[in-house]
């Protein structure tokens, strides 16, 4: 993952140049876009590439959330503990819920919008293409951190589907 871009250095250099009084160069939209399939794994400011990156990444998280749902349903197939202990079950339930909402449902619409809206209005690209790319690269970072919560001390957050009290206030 492009760490410097995620930190914001690559995203805001146009603004830093403008704020410091240095000459700014308008973004050239003629040379960006995906030439090969490897370009979809790099930082790119083309709205179509970012839209496809969003959609593919969200479907990867959808599959991961679906696998969590399968484990949840397998645990509920019979009374008692089958596969996972109660704390891991609560963690699976919570991470599944958050993953499906925040890493699939919401970003898949962002991906579709990134791809389609500039084409619909006849624009060459989004208004802030670097900020657009930064917003995408935060998505896989957040997803990895959410899934990595299973490996943290104490396990994943176990607040249930809605994270309402009393479950969310009583978990350690």
mmCIF file of C-alpha atoms in Angstrom:
data_model
loop_
_atom_site.group_PDB
_atom_site.id
_atom_site.type_symbol
_atom_site.label_atom_id
_atom_site.label_comp_id
_atom_site.label_asym_id
_atom_site.label_seq_id
_atom_site.Cartn_x
_atom_site.Cartn_y
_atom_site.Cartn_z
ATOM 1 C CA UNK A 1 0.000 0.000 0.000
ATOM 2 C CA UNK A 2 1.279 3.469 -0.738
ATOM 3 C CA UNK A 3 2.021 4.711 2.777
ATOM 4 C CA UNK A 4 3.066 8.259 1.802
ATOM 5 C CA UNK A 5 -0.143 8.658 -0.162
ATOM 6 C CA UNK A 6 -2.269 7.460 2.762
ATOM 7 C CA UNK A 7 -0.512 9.881 5.125
ATOM 8 C CA UNK A 8 -1.624 12.622 2.773
ATOM 9 C CA UNK A 9 1.650 13.811 1.304
ATOM 10 C CA UNK A 10 0.707 12.712 -2.198
ATOM 11 C CA UNK A 11 -2.829 13.945 -1.851
ATOM 12 C CA UNK A 12 -2.279 17.513 -0.737
ATOM 13 C CA UNK A 13 0.891 18.558 -2.558
ATOM 14 C CA UNK A 14 -1.110 20.708 -5.000
ATOM 15 C CA UNK A 15 -2.637 22.579 -2.079
ATOM 16 C CA UNK A 16 0.734 22.930 -0.342
ATOM 17 C CA UNK A 17 2.187 24.458 -3.515
ATOM 18 C CA UNK A 18 -0.729 26.842 -3.833
ATOM 19 C CA UNK A 19 -0.593 27.821 -0.138
ATOM 20 C CA UNK A 20 3.150 28.476 -0.252
ATOM 21 C CA UNK A 21 2.881 30.587 -3.397
ATOM 22 C CA UNK A 22 4.770 28.120 -5.569
ATOM 23 C CA UNK A 23 3.592 27.689 -9.151
ATOM 24 C CA UNK A 24 0.885 25.074 -9.567
ATOM 25 C CA UNK A 25 0.374 22.874 -12.572
ATOM 26 C CA UNK A 26 -3.128 21.717 -13.449
ATOM 27 C CA UNK A 27 -3.727 17.991 -13.353
ATOM 28 C CA UNK A 28 -3.191 16.369 -16.746
ATOM 29 C CA UNK A 29 -5.949 13.837 -17.342
ATOM 30 C CA UNK A 30 -4.687 12.515 -20.653
ATOM 31 C CA UNK A 31 -2.075 10.105 -19.316
ATOM 32 C CA UNK A 32 -3.784 8.430 -16.408
ATOM 33 C CA UNK A 33 -5.933 5.357 -16.424
ATOM 34 C CA UNK A 34 -5.189 1.661 -16.376
ATOM 35 C CA UNK A 35 -2.998 0.389 -19.179
ATOM 36 C CA UNK A 36 -2.504 -3.102 -17.659
ATOM 37 C CA UNK A 37 -4.159 -5.042 -14.849
ATOM 38 C CA UNK A 38 -1.250 -4.126 -12.549
ATOM 39 C CA UNK A 39 -2.316 -0.485 -12.658
ATOM 40 C CA UNK A 40 -5.367 -1.382 -10.583
ATOM 41 C CA UNK A 41 -3.050 -2.158 -7.640
ATOM 42 C CA UNK A 42 -1.290 1.217 -7.735
ATOM 43 C CA UNK A 43 -2.284 4.734 -6.795
ATOM 44 C CA UNK A 44 -4.200 6.141 -9.726
ATOM 45 C CA UNK A 45 -6.255 9.320 -10.022
ATOM 46 C CA UNK A 46 -8.517 8.129 -12.830
ATOM 47 C CA UNK A 47 -12.116 7.985 -11.631
ATOM 48 C CA UNK A 48 -12.818 4.745 -13.518
ATOM 49 C CA UNK A 49 -9.815 2.985 -11.978
ATOM 50 C CA UNK A 50 -10.776 4.198 -8.501
ATOM 51 C CA UNK A 51 -14.370 3.071 -9.065
ATOM 52 C CA UNK A 52 -13.239 -0.407 -10.077
ATOM 53 C CA UNK A 53 -10.811 -0.518 -7.135
ATOM 54 C CA UNK A 54 -13.692 0.343 -4.785
ATOM 55 C CA UNK A 55 -16.015 -2.254 -6.280
ATOM 56 C CA UNK A 56 -13.464 -5.090 -6.316
ATOM 57 C CA UNK A 57 -12.273 -4.303 -2.784
ATOM 58 C CA UNK A 58 -15.804 -4.138 -1.431
ATOM 59 C CA UNK A 59 -16.666 -7.489 -2.989
ATOM 60 C CA UNK A 60 -13.573 -9.004 -1.359
ATOM 61 C CA UNK A 61 -14.869 -7.709 1.970
ATOM 62 C CA UNK A 62 -18.335 -9.022 1.051
ATOM 63 C CA UNK A 63 -16.893 -12.516 0.600
ATOM 64 C CA UNK A 64 -15.019 -12.214 3.897
ATOM 65 C CA UNK A 65 -18.192 -11.058 5.660
ATOM 66 C CA UNK A 66 -20.105 -13.906 4.020
ATOM 67 C CA UNK A 67 -17.586 -16.414 5.346
ATOM 68 C CA UNK A 68 -18.088 -14.949 8.818
ATOM 69 C CA UNK A 69 -21.848 -15.327 8.354
ATOM 70 C CA UNK A 70 -21.362 -18.977 7.379
ATOM 71 C CA UNK A 71 -19.408 -19.611 10.588
ATOM 72 C CA UNK A 72 -22.139 -17.849 12.572
ATOM 73 C CA UNK A 73 -24.852 -19.969 10.943
ATOM 74 C CA UNK A 74 -22.827 -23.161 11.394
ATOM 75 C CA UNK A 75 -22.509 -22.359 15.090
ATOM 76 C CA UNK A 76 -26.285 -21.980 15.326
ATOM 77 C CA UNK A 77 -26.994 -25.267 13.516
ATOM 78 C CA UNK A 78 -27.271 -27.194 16.787
ATOM 79 C CA UNK A 79 -27.609 -26.212 20.433
ATOM 80 C CA UNK A 80 -24.368 -25.758 22.335
ATOM 81 C CA UNK A 81 -20.891 -24.819 21.213
ATOM 82 C CA UNK A 82 -19.840 -26.288 17.845
ATOM 83 C CA UNK A 83 -16.921 -24.370 16.381
ATOM 84 C CA UNK A 84 -16.164 -21.194 18.326
ATOM 85 C CA UNK A 85 -16.420 -20.143 21.954
ATOM 86 C CA UNK A 86 -19.047 -17.536 22.979
ATOM 87 C CA UNK A 87 -16.605 -14.586 22.974
ATOM 88 C CA UNK A 88 -15.369 -15.432 19.487
ATOM 89 C CA UNK A 89 -18.980 -15.839 18.346
ATOM 90 C CA UNK A 90 -19.854 -12.358 19.636
ATOM 91 C CA UNK A 91 -16.738 -10.992 17.945
ATOM 92 C CA UNK A 92 -17.647 -12.703 14.661
ATOM 93 C CA UNK A 93 -21.162 -11.314 14.863
ATOM 94 C CA UNK A 94 -19.952 -7.781 15.550
ATOM 95 C CA UNK A 95 -17.167 -7.733 12.965
ATOM 96 C CA UNK A 96 -19.486 -9.311 10.377
ATOM 97 C CA UNK A 97 -22.046 -6.557 10.955
ATOM 98 C CA UNK A 98 -19.571 -3.696 10.839
ATOM 99 C CA UNK A 99 -17.728 -5.164 7.876
ATOM 100 C CA UNK A 100 -20.870 -5.591 5.803
ATOM 101 C CA UNK A 101 -22.145 -2.080 6.557
ATOM 102 C CA UNK A 102 -18.956 -0.007 6.526
ATOM 103 C CA UNK A 103 -16.818 -2.020 4.109
ATOM 104 C CA UNK A 104 -19.423 -3.256 1.633
ATOM 105 C CA UNK A 105 -22.785 -1.480 1.535
ATOM 106 C CA UNK A 106 -21.528 2.094 1.829
ATOM 107 C CA UNK A 107 -18.332 1.865 -0.281
ATOM 108 C CA UNK A 108 -19.881 -0.125 -3.130
ATOM 109 C CA UNK A 109 -22.080 2.880 -3.863
ATOM 110 C CA UNK A 110 -19.008 5.125 -3.719
ATOM 111 C CA UNK A 111 -17.377 2.882 -6.312
ATOM 112 C CA UNK A 112 -20.363 2.976 -8.618
ATOM 113 C CA UNK A 113 -20.619 6.752 -8.207
ATOM 114 C CA UNK A 114 -16.893 7.217 -8.882
ATOM 115 C CA UNK A 115 -17.205 5.295 -12.104
ATOM 116 C CA UNK A 116 -20.518 6.606 -13.407
ATOM 117 C CA UNK A 117 -21.071 10.213 -12.295
ATOM 118 C CA UNK A 118 -18.185 11.874 -14.202
ATOM 119 C CA UNK A 119 -19.319 10.007 -17.313
ATOM 120 C CA UNK A 120 -22.903 11.170 -16.795
ATOM 121 C CA UNK A 121 -22.014 14.846 -16.401
ATOM 122 C CA UNK A 122 -19.297 14.844 -19.065
ATOM 123 C CA UNK A 123 -16.440 15.707 -16.710
ATOM 124 C CA UNK A 124 -12.904 14.475 -17.444
ATOM 125 C CA UNK A 125 -12.473 13.362 -13.823
ATOM 126 C CA UNK A 126 -13.653 13.997 -10.272
ATOM 127 C CA UNK A 127 -13.173 17.461 -8.771
ATOM 128 C CA UNK A 128 -10.350 16.371 -6.438
ATOM 129 C CA UNK A 129 -8.822 13.237 -7.986
ATOM 130 C CA UNK A 130 -5.999 12.837 -5.462
ATOM 131 C CA UNK A 131 -8.351 13.158 -2.518
ATOM 132 C CA UNK A 132 -10.590 10.639 -4.257
ATOM 133 C CA UNK A 133 -7.674 8.198 -4.516
ATOM 134 C CA UNK A 134 -6.776 8.809 -0.860
ATOM 135 C CA UNK A 135 -10.327 7.977 0.192
ATOM 136 C CA UNK A 136 -10.092 4.646 -1.605
ATOM 137 C CA UNK A 137 -6.720 3.697 -0.091
ATOM 138 C CA UNK A 138 -8.133 4.293 3.395
ATOM 139 C CA UNK A 139 -10.754 1.593 2.772
ATOM 140 C CA UNK A 140 -8.435 -1.456 2.583
ATOM 141 C CA UNK A 141 -6.399 -0.046 5.460
ATOM 142 C CA UNK A 142 -9.514 0.179 7.629
ATOM 143 C CA UNK A 143 -10.628 -3.285 6.541
ATOM 144 C CA UNK A 144 -7.313 -4.873 7.446
ATOM 145 C CA UNK A 145 -7.422 -3.166 10.842
ATOM 146 C CA UNK A 146 -10.991 -4.337 11.449
ATOM 147 C CA UNK A 147 -10.219 -7.958 10.566
ATOM 148 C CA UNK A 148 -6.940 -7.792 12.516
ATOM 149 C CA UNK A 149 -8.942 -7.046 15.660
ATOM 150 C CA UNK A 150 -9.445 -10.821 15.949
ATOM 151 C CA UNK A 151 -5.728 -11.178 16.624
ATOM 152 C CA UNK A 152 -5.511 -8.386 19.197
ATOM 153 C CA UNK A 153 -5.354 -9.120 22.894
ATOM 154 C CA UNK A 154 -8.878 -9.781 24.136
ATOM 155 C CA UNK A 155 -10.180 -10.637 20.674
ATOM 156 C CA UNK A 156 -12.476 -8.700 18.389
ATOM 157 C CA UNK A 157 -14.957 -6.147 19.627
ATOM 158 C CA UNK A 158 -18.070 -7.992 20.768
ATOM 159 C CA UNK A 159 -20.881 -5.456 20.854
ATOM 160 C CA UNK A 160 -23.444 -7.263 18.747
ATOM 161 C CA UNK A 161 -25.016 -6.285 15.449
ATOM 162 C CA UNK A 162 -26.162 -2.820 16.471
ATOM 163 C CA UNK A 163 -23.565 -1.966 19.164
ATOM 164 C CA UNK A 164 -26.393 -0.825 21.446
ATOM 165 C CA UNK A 165 -26.148 -0.854 25.212
ATOM 166 C CA UNK A 166 -26.139 -2.985 27.383
ATOM 167 C CA UNK A 167 -23.874 -5.328 25.386
ATOM 168 C CA UNK A 168 -21.569 -2.554 24.199
ATOM 169 C CA UNK A 169 -21.158 -1.174 27.729
ATOM 170 C CA UNK A 170 -20.527 -4.526 29.397
ATOM 171 C CA UNK A 171 -17.840 -5.994 27.144
ATOM 172 C CA UNK A 172 -14.307 -5.787 28.509
#
